[in-house]
PDB file of C-alpha atoms in Angstrom:
ATOM      1  CA  VAL A 253       0.133  -0.213  -0.198  1.00 58.00           C
ATOM      2  CA  THR A 254       1.683   2.873  -1.104  1.00 60.00           C
ATOM      3  CA  LEU A 255       1.316   6.854   0.726  1.00 63.00           C
ATOM      4  CA  ALA A 256      -1.482   7.950  -1.571  1.00 64.00           C
ATOM      5  CA  GLU A 257      -3.904   4.703  -1.214  1.00 68.00           C
ATOM      6  CA  LEU A 258      -3.083   4.739   2.295  1.00 68.00           C
ATOM      7  CA  ASP A 259      -4.814   8.189   2.853  1.00 71.00           C
ATOM      8  CA  GLN A 260      -7.416   7.427   0.464  1.00 74.00           C
ATOM      9  CA  LEU A 261      -8.401   4.627   2.675  1.00 74.00           C
ATOM     10  CA  VAL A 262      -7.557   6.562   6.280  1.00 76.00           C
ATOM     11  CA  GLU A 263     -10.743   9.342   4.029  1.00 74.00           C
ATOM     12  CA  ARG A 264     -13.075   6.245   3.463  1.00 75.00           C
ATOM     13  CA  THR A 265     -12.524   4.781   7.382  1.00 83.00           C
ATOM     14  CA  ARG A 266     -11.946   8.300   9.020  1.00 82.00           C
ATOM     15  CA  ASP A 267     -16.418   8.495  10.368  1.00 83.00           C
ATOM     16  CA  ILE A 268     -15.227   4.959  11.830  1.00 87.00           C
ATOM     17  CA  GLY A 269     -12.147   5.521  13.569  1.00 88.00           C
ATOM     18  CA  GLU A 270      -8.397   5.863  13.863  1.00 90.00           C
ATOM     19  CA  LEU A 271      -6.102   3.061  11.284  1.00 90.00           C
ATOM     20  CA  GLU A 272      -3.236   0.764  13.222  1.00 92.00           C
ATOM     21  CA  ASN A 273      -2.642  -1.277  10.206  1.00 91.00           C
ATOM     22  CA  VAL A 274      -4.124  -2.750   6.820  1.00 90.00           C
ATOM     23  CA  TYR A 275      -3.216  -5.610   6.225  1.00 89.00           C
ATOM     24  CA  ALA A 276      -4.065  -8.148   3.026  1.00 90.00           C
ATOM     25  CA  LEU A 277      -6.682 -10.979   3.298  1.00 93.00           C
ATOM     26  CA  THR A 278      -6.511 -14.643   3.646  1.00 93.00           C
ATOM     27  CA  PRO A 279      -6.983 -16.878   0.491  1.00 91.00           C
ATOM     28  CA  MET A 280     -10.268 -18.128   3.021  1.00 93.00           C
ATOM     29  CA  GLN A 281     -11.060 -14.448   4.388  1.00 94.00           C
ATOM     30  CA  LYS A 282     -10.896 -13.598   0.330  1.00 93.00           C
ATOM     31  CA  GLY A 283     -13.425 -16.510  -0.464  1.00 93.00           C
ATOM     32  CA  MET A 284     -16.280 -15.618   2.776  1.00 93.00           C
ATOM     33  CA  LEU A 285     -15.822 -12.435   1.498  1.00 93.00           C
ATOM     34  CA  PHE A 286     -17.034 -12.744  -1.808  1.00 91.00           C
ATOM     35  CA  HIS A 287     -19.583 -15.216  -0.707  1.00 89.00           C
ATOM     36  CA  SER A 288     -21.162 -12.458   1.948  1.00 89.00           C
ATOM     37  CA  LEU A 289     -21.429 -10.197  -1.001  1.00 86.00           C
ATOM     38  CA  MET A 290     -22.866 -11.707  -3.770  1.00 86.00           C
ATOM     39  CA  ASP A 291     -25.732 -13.186  -1.257  1.00 84.00           C
ATOM     40  CA  ALA A 292     -25.428 -10.819   1.774  1.00 76.00           C
ATOM     41  CA  ALA A 293     -28.576 -11.903   3.085  1.00 78.00           C
ATOM     42  CA  SER A 294     -27.635 -15.738   3.301  1.00 80.00           C
ATOM     43  CA  GLY A 295     -26.589 -15.718   6.603  1.00 81.00           C
ATOM     44  CA  ALA A 296     -23.974 -17.896   5.639  1.00 83.00           C
ATOM     45  CA  TYR A 297     -21.177 -17.416   7.595  1.00 93.00           C
ATOM     46  CA  PHE A 298     -23.629 -15.649   9.987  1.00 94.00           C
ATOM     47  CA  GLU A 299     -22.544 -17.962  13.679  1.00 94.00           C
ATOM     48  CA  GLN A 300     -24.758 -17.222  16.188  1.00 95.00           C
ATOM     49  CA  THR A 301     -24.171 -18.632  20.402  1.00 95.00           C
ATOM     50  CA  THR A 302     -26.837 -18.775  22.781  1.00 96.00           C
ATOM     51  CA  PHE A 303     -26.393 -19.827  26.592  1.00 96.00           C
ATOM     52  CA  ASP A 304     -27.932 -18.881  30.110  1.00 96.00           C
ATOM     53  CA  LEU A 305     -26.270 -17.825  33.068  1.00 97.00           C
ATOM     54  CA  ARG A 306     -27.516 -17.846  36.693  1.00 97.00           C
ATOM     55  CA  GLY A 307     -26.109 -15.984  39.888  1.00 96.00           C
ATOM     56  CA  ARG A 308     -24.706 -12.537  40.279  1.00 95.00           C
ATOM     57  CA  PHE A 309     -24.190  -9.968  36.740  1.00 97.00           C
ATOM     58  CA  GLN A 310     -22.361  -6.954  36.427  1.00 97.00           C
ATOM     59  CA  ALA A 311     -23.125  -6.272  32.837  1.00 97.00           C
ATOM     60  CA  ASP A 312     -21.681  -3.449  32.953  1.00 97.00           C
ATOM     61  CA  ILE A 313     -18.272  -4.967  33.414  1.00 98.00           C
ATOM     62  CA  PHE A 314     -19.378  -7.349  30.906  1.00 98.00           C
ATOM     63  CA  GLN A 315     -18.709  -5.039  28.720  1.00 98.00           C
ATOM     64  CA  ASP A 316     -15.438  -3.631  29.907  1.00 98.00           C
ATOM     65  CA  SER A 317     -14.259  -7.858  29.878  1.00 98.00           C
ATOM     66  CA  LEU A 318     -15.308  -7.446  25.621  1.00 98.00           C
ATOM     67  CA  ASN A 319     -13.339  -4.267  25.118  1.00 97.00           C
ATOM     68  CA  HIS A 320     -11.006  -5.908  26.747  1.00 97.00           C
ATOM     69  CA  LEU A 321     -10.135  -8.878  24.379  1.00 97.00           C
ATOM     70  CA  ALA A 322     -10.973  -6.290  21.433  1.00 97.00           C
ATOM     71  CA  GLN A 323      -8.468  -4.414  22.662  1.00 97.00           C
ATOM     72  CA  ARG A 324      -5.894  -7.766  22.809  1.00 96.00           C
ATOM     73  CA  HIS A 325      -6.818  -9.162  19.548  1.00 96.00           C
ATOM     74  CA  GLU A 326      -7.029  -7.219  16.843  1.00 95.00           C
ATOM     75  CA  ILE A 327      -8.950  -9.140  14.552  1.00 95.00           C
ATOM     76  CA  PHE A 328     -12.501  -7.538  16.646  1.00 97.00           C
ATOM     77  CA  ARG A 329     -10.702  -5.057  15.727  1.00 96.00           C
ATOM     78  CA  ALA A 330     -10.874  -4.968  12.329  1.00 96.00           C
ATOM     79  CA  ASN A 331     -12.801  -3.729   8.802  1.00 95.00           C
ATOM     80  CA  PHE A 332     -13.416  -5.545   5.105  1.00 94.00           C
ATOM     81  CA  ILE A 333     -13.079  -3.547   2.965  1.00 89.00           C
ATOM     82  CA  SER A 334     -13.379  -4.465  -1.001  1.00 83.00           C
ATOM     83  CA  GLY A 335     -13.779  -2.446  -4.248  1.00 66.00           C
ATOM     84  CA  TRP A 336     -10.503  -1.000  -2.699  1.00 62.00           C
ATOM     85  CA  GLN A 337      -7.656  -0.689  -5.678  1.00 65.00           C
ATOM     86  CA  ASP A 338      -7.148  -4.208  -6.966  1.00 73.00           C
ATOM     87  CA  GLU A 339      -7.432  -6.741  -4.051  1.00 83.00           C
ATOM     88  CA  PRO A 340      -9.703  -6.553  -1.190  1.00 90.00           C
ATOM     89  CA  VAL A 341      -8.313  -5.460   3.013  1.00 91.00           C
ATOM     90  CA  GLN A 342      -8.836  -5.867   6.405  1.00 93.00           C
ATOM     91  CA  VAL A 343      -8.449  -2.009   8.510  1.00 93.00           C
ATOM     92  CA  ILE A 344      -7.320  -2.942  12.102  1.00 94.00           C
ATOM     93  CA  PHE A 345      -8.189   0.413  13.590  1.00 95.00           C
ATOM     94  CA  ARG A 346      -6.888   1.538  16.707  1.00 94.00           C
ATOM     95  CA  ARG A 347     -10.424   1.511  19.007  1.00 95.00           C
ATOM     96  CA  LYS A 348     -12.933  -0.734  17.912  1.00 95.00           C
ATOM     97  CA  ASP A 349     -15.552  -1.687  20.886  1.00 96.00           C
ATOM     98  CA  VAL A 350     -17.806  -5.639  20.741  1.00 97.00           C
ATOM     99  CA  GLY A 351     -21.114  -4.695  19.935  1.00 97.00           C
ATOM    100  CA  PHE A 352     -22.680  -4.845  22.915  1.00 98.00           C
ATOM    101  CA  SER A 353     -27.436  -4.616  24.789  1.00 98.00           C
ATOM    102  CA  TYR A 354     -28.225  -5.478  26.868  1.00 98.00           C
ATOM    103  CA  GLU A 355     -32.444  -5.140  28.524  1.00 98.00           C
ATOM    104  CA  ASP A 356     -34.060  -6.174  31.494  1.00 98.00           C
ATOM    105  CA  LEU A 357     -37.214  -8.715  31.243  1.00 98.00           C
ATOM    106  CA  ARG A 358     -38.107  -9.415  33.826  1.00 97.00           C
ATOM    107  CA  HIS A 359     -41.191  -7.353  33.575  1.00 97.00           C
ATOM    108  CA  LEU A 360     -42.752  -9.797  31.068  1.00 97.00           C
ATOM    109  CA  ASP A 361     -44.711 -12.922  31.979  1.00 97.00           C
ATOM    110  CA  ASP A 362     -43.146 -15.887  30.886  1.00 95.00           C
ATOM    111  CA  GLN A 363     -44.695 -16.533  27.879  1.00 97.00           C
ATOM    112  CA  GLU A 364     -43.783 -12.918  26.941  1.00 97.00           C
ATOM    113  CA  ARG A 365     -41.097 -13.431  27.565  1.00 97.00           C
ATOM    114  CA  ASP A 366     -40.508 -16.431  26.232  1.00 97.00           C
ATOM    115  CA  ALA A 367     -41.844 -14.897  22.539  1.00 98.00           C
ATOM    116  CA  TYR A 368     -39.353 -11.469  23.182  1.00 98.00           C
ATOM    117  CA  VAL A 369     -36.707 -14.008  23.171  1.00 98.00           C
ATOM    118  CA  LYS A 370     -37.303 -16.420  19.812  1.00 97.00           C
ATOM    119  CA  GLU A 371     -37.677 -12.986  18.292  1.00 98.00           C
ATOM    120  CA  PHE A 372     -34.948 -11.121  19.548  1.00 98.00           C
ATOM    121  CA  ILE A 373     -32.175 -14.291  18.454  1.00 97.00           C
ATOM    122  CA  ARG A 374     -34.871 -13.867  14.983  1.00 96.00           C
ATOM    123  CA  GLN A 375     -34.027 -10.961  14.607  1.00 97.00           C
ATOM    124  CA  ASP A 376     -30.463 -10.370  15.691  1.00 97.00           C
ATOM    125  CA  LYS A 377     -29.190 -13.449  12.500  1.00 95.00           C
ATOM    126  CA  ALA A 378     -31.555 -11.620   9.510  1.00 94.00           C
ATOM    127  CA  ALA A 379     -30.106  -8.177  10.691  1.00 94.00           C
ATOM    128  CA  GLY A 380     -26.453  -9.483  10.543  1.00 93.00           C
ATOM    129  CA  PHE A 381     -23.342  -7.336   9.530  1.00 95.00           C
ATOM    130  CA  ASP A 382     -21.851  -5.238   7.703  1.00 93.00           C
ATOM    131  CA  LEU A 383     -17.686  -6.054   7.176  1.00 94.00           C
ATOM    132  CA  SER A 384     -17.001  -2.488   5.911  1.00 92.00           C
ATOM    133  CA  ARG A 385     -18.188  -0.887   9.003  1.00 93.00           C
ATOM    134  CA  ASP A 386     -20.251  -2.886  12.279  1.00 95.00           C
ATOM    135  CA  ALA A 387     -18.670  -4.891  14.680  1.00 96.00           C
ATOM    136  CA  LEU A 388     -18.176  -7.352  13.578  1.00 97.00           C
ATOM    137  CA  MET A 389     -18.317  -9.564  17.597  1.00 97.00           C
ATOM    138  CA  ARG A 390     -21.821  -8.370  19.716  1.00 97.00           C
ATOM    139  CA  VAL A 391     -22.965  -9.888  21.795  1.00 98.00           C
ATOM    140  CA  ALA A 392     -26.693  -8.924  23.658  1.00 98.00           C
ATOM    141  CA  ILE A 393     -27.645 -10.033  27.603  1.00 98.00           C
ATOM    142  CA  LEU A 394     -31.442 -10.424  28.109  1.00 98.00           C
ATOM    143  CA  ARG A 395     -31.702 -10.076  31.714  1.00 98.00           C
ATOM    144  CA  THR A 396     -35.206 -12.730  32.366  1.00 97.00           C
ATOM    145  CA  GLY A 397     -34.912 -13.124  35.975  1.00 96.00           C
ATOM    146  CA  ASP A 398     -33.460 -11.851  39.391  1.00 96.00           C
ATOM    147  CA  GLU A 399     -29.748 -13.870  39.065  1.00 97.00           C
ATOM    148  CA  ASP A 400     -30.772 -14.956  35.019  1.00 97.00           C
ATOM    149  CA  TYR A 401     -29.371 -13.535  32.395  1.00 98.00           C
ATOM    150  CA  TYR A 402     -29.393 -15.389  28.885  1.00 98.00           C
ATOM    151  CA  PHE A 403     -26.108 -14.402  26.102  1.00 98.00           C
ATOM    152  CA  VAL A 404     -26.909 -14.096  22.469  1.00 98.00           C
ATOM    153  CA  TRP A 405     -23.262 -14.126  21.715  1.00 97.00           C
ATOM    154  CA  SER A 406     -22.513 -13.442  17.580  1.00 96.00           C
ATOM    155  CA  SER A 407     -20.165 -12.881  15.408  1.00 96.00           C
ATOM    156  CA  HIS A 408     -18.570 -13.325  11.806  1.00 96.00           C
ATOM    157  CA  HIS A 409     -17.407 -15.885  10.504  1.00 95.00           C
ATOM    158  CA  ILE A 410     -14.874 -13.819   9.188  1.00 96.00           C
ATOM    159  CA  LEU A 411     -12.910 -13.451  12.685  1.00 95.00           C
ATOM    160  CA  MET A 412     -13.394 -17.011  13.820  1.00 93.00           C
ATOM    161  CA  ASP A 413     -14.515 -20.332  14.082  1.00 88.00           C
ATOM    162  CA  GLY A 414     -16.673 -22.241  16.260  1.00 84.00           C
ATOM    163  CA  TRP A 415     -13.163 -23.620  18.170  1.00 88.00           C
ATOM    164  CA  CYS A 416     -12.835 -20.444  18.448  1.00 91.00           C
ATOM    165  CA  VAL A 417     -15.668 -19.859  20.792  1.00 91.00           C
ATOM    166  CA  ALA A 418     -14.515 -21.234  23.899  1.00 92.00           C
ATOM    167  CA  LEU A 419     -11.757 -19.829  24.181  1.00 94.00           C
ATOM    168  CA  VAL A 420     -13.001 -15.834  23.431  1.00 96.00           C
ATOM    169  CA  THR A 421     -15.209 -16.585  26.262  1.00 96.00           C
ATOM    170  CA  ASP A 422     -13.472 -18.454  28.421  1.00 96.00           C
ATOM    171  CA  GLU A 423     -11.371 -14.837  28.294  1.00 97.00           C
ATOM    172  CA  VAL A 424     -13.451 -12.351  28.566  1.00 98.00           C
ATOM    173  CA  PHE A 425     -14.574 -14.069  32.068  1.00 97.00           C
ATOM    174  CA  GLU A 426     -10.741 -13.842  33.321  1.00 98.00           C
ATOM    175  CA  ALA A 427     -11.242 -10.772  32.377  1.00 98.00           C
ATOM    176  CA  TYR A 428     -14.600  -9.977  33.678  1.00 98.00           C
ATOM    177  CA  PHE A 429     -13.957 -12.299  37.367  1.00 97.00           C
ATOM    178  CA  ALA A 430     -10.347 -10.055  37.606  1.00 98.00           C
ATOM    179  CA  ALA A 431     -12.547  -6.679  37.322  1.00 97.00           C
ATOM    180  CA  VAL A 432     -14.549  -7.926  39.859  1.00 97.00           C
ATOM    181  CA  GLU A 433     -11.971  -9.875  42.362  1.00 97.00           C
ATOM    182  CA  HIS A 434      -9.398  -6.389  42.047  1.00 97.00           C
ATOM    183  CA  ARG A 435      -7.047  -9.106  40.827  1.00 97.00           C
ATOM    184  CA  GLU A 436      -4.828  -8.585  37.256  1.00 96.00           C
ATOM    185  CA  PRO A 437      -6.681 -11.113  34.498  1.00 96.00           C
ATOM    186  CA  LYS A 438      -4.562 -14.612  34.187  1.00 97.00           C
ATOM    187  CA  LEU A 439      -4.315 -14.197  29.956  1.00 96.00           C
ATOM    188  CA  ALA A 440      -1.864 -15.274  27.951  1.00 93.00           C
ATOM    189  CA  LEU A 441       0.621 -13.382  25.887  1.00 93.00           C
ATOM    190  CA  VAL A 442      -1.079 -12.601  21.596  1.00 94.00           C
ATOM    191  CA  THR A 443       0.620 -13.472  18.934  1.00 91.00           C
ATOM    192  CA  PRO A 444      -0.987 -10.517  16.736  1.00 90.00           C
ATOM    193  CA  TYR A 445      -2.900 -12.002  12.947  1.00 90.00           C
ATOM    194  CA  SER A 446      -0.529  -9.421  11.130  1.00 91.00           C
ATOM    195  CA  GLN A 447       1.966 -12.186  12.163  1.00 93.00           C
ATOM    196  CA  TYR A 448       0.089 -14.868  10.312  1.00 92.00           C
ATOM    197  CA  ILE A 449      -0.586 -12.832   7.995  1.00 92.00           C
ATOM    198  CA  GLU A 450       3.173 -12.109   6.317  1.00 92.00           C
ATOM    199  CA  TRP A 451       4.096 -15.600   7.270  1.00 94.00           C
ATOM    200  CA  LEU A 452       1.579 -16.307   4.187  1.00 92.00           C
ATOM    201  CA  GLU A 453       2.246 -13.686   2.012  1.00 90.00           C
ATOM    202  CA  ALA A 454       6.379 -15.501   2.568  1.00 93.00           C
ATOM    203  CA  GLN A 455       5.945 -18.805   1.662  1.00 92.00           C
ATOM    204  CA  ASP A 456       6.181 -20.558  -2.009  1.00 94.00           C
ATOM    205  CA  VAL A 457       3.315 -20.571  -3.141  1.00 90.00           C
ATOM    206  CA  GLU A 458       4.633 -22.695  -6.744  1.00 94.00           C
ATOM    207  CA  ALA A 459       6.259 -24.889  -4.201  1.00 95.00           C
ATOM    208  CA  ALA A 460       2.914 -25.444  -2.020  1.00 91.00           C
ATOM    209  CA  ALA A 461       1.069 -26.103  -5.317  1.00 93.00           C
ATOM    210  CA  SER A 462       3.212 -28.428  -6.874  1.00 96.00           C
ATOM    211  CA  TYR A 463       3.597 -30.694  -3.109  1.00 96.00           C
ATOM    212  CA  TRP A 464      -0.776 -30.811  -3.303  1.00 94.00           C
ATOM    213  CA  LYS A 465       0.159 -31.557  -6.445  1.00 96.00           C
ATOM    214  CA  ASP A 466       2.020 -34.677  -5.399  1.00 96.00           C
TER     215      ASP A 466
END
């Protein structure tokens, strides 16, 4: 990316946030971006996990823990820009919060609450993601009782796969409990995703193709 091209990209994304990095997509990401743009309504790469939590819970601290995750892992501060120059790029912002919402449903009776949750899940999936602008992971917490909470955790597959969900939720809850207990979270060192992109671009494509053909 030249300085002139970078200036154009900065101008294009100015209303989203300040750029930290710009790099290429992996072949897998390119495929997902292509199919997402071809049929945005299909929901093919929309991932949604739901679960219940019971106990004392502080939603504001949990939101802070989600944003702590995004600051540690640049992929959660990414958007994907197509139709710019010859190749799509992933743009990393210095600050981009994870999508978050909280609703208290305790005023509804059981039947109304169940219907509301079901419709919320449907609408959340129907909304999908704008890969060029949205926070590509979002968490909604629906309070269903005094100590009962229902989580709707959604993300786009271009950020992470199903194997990552447990790792990500473990890290967020470790940060949450650390904040509640007034201690430092015990978290592993982070390897930036950009290092994988750099390694990938350094590979000999012809040699790799020959290996798999053999």
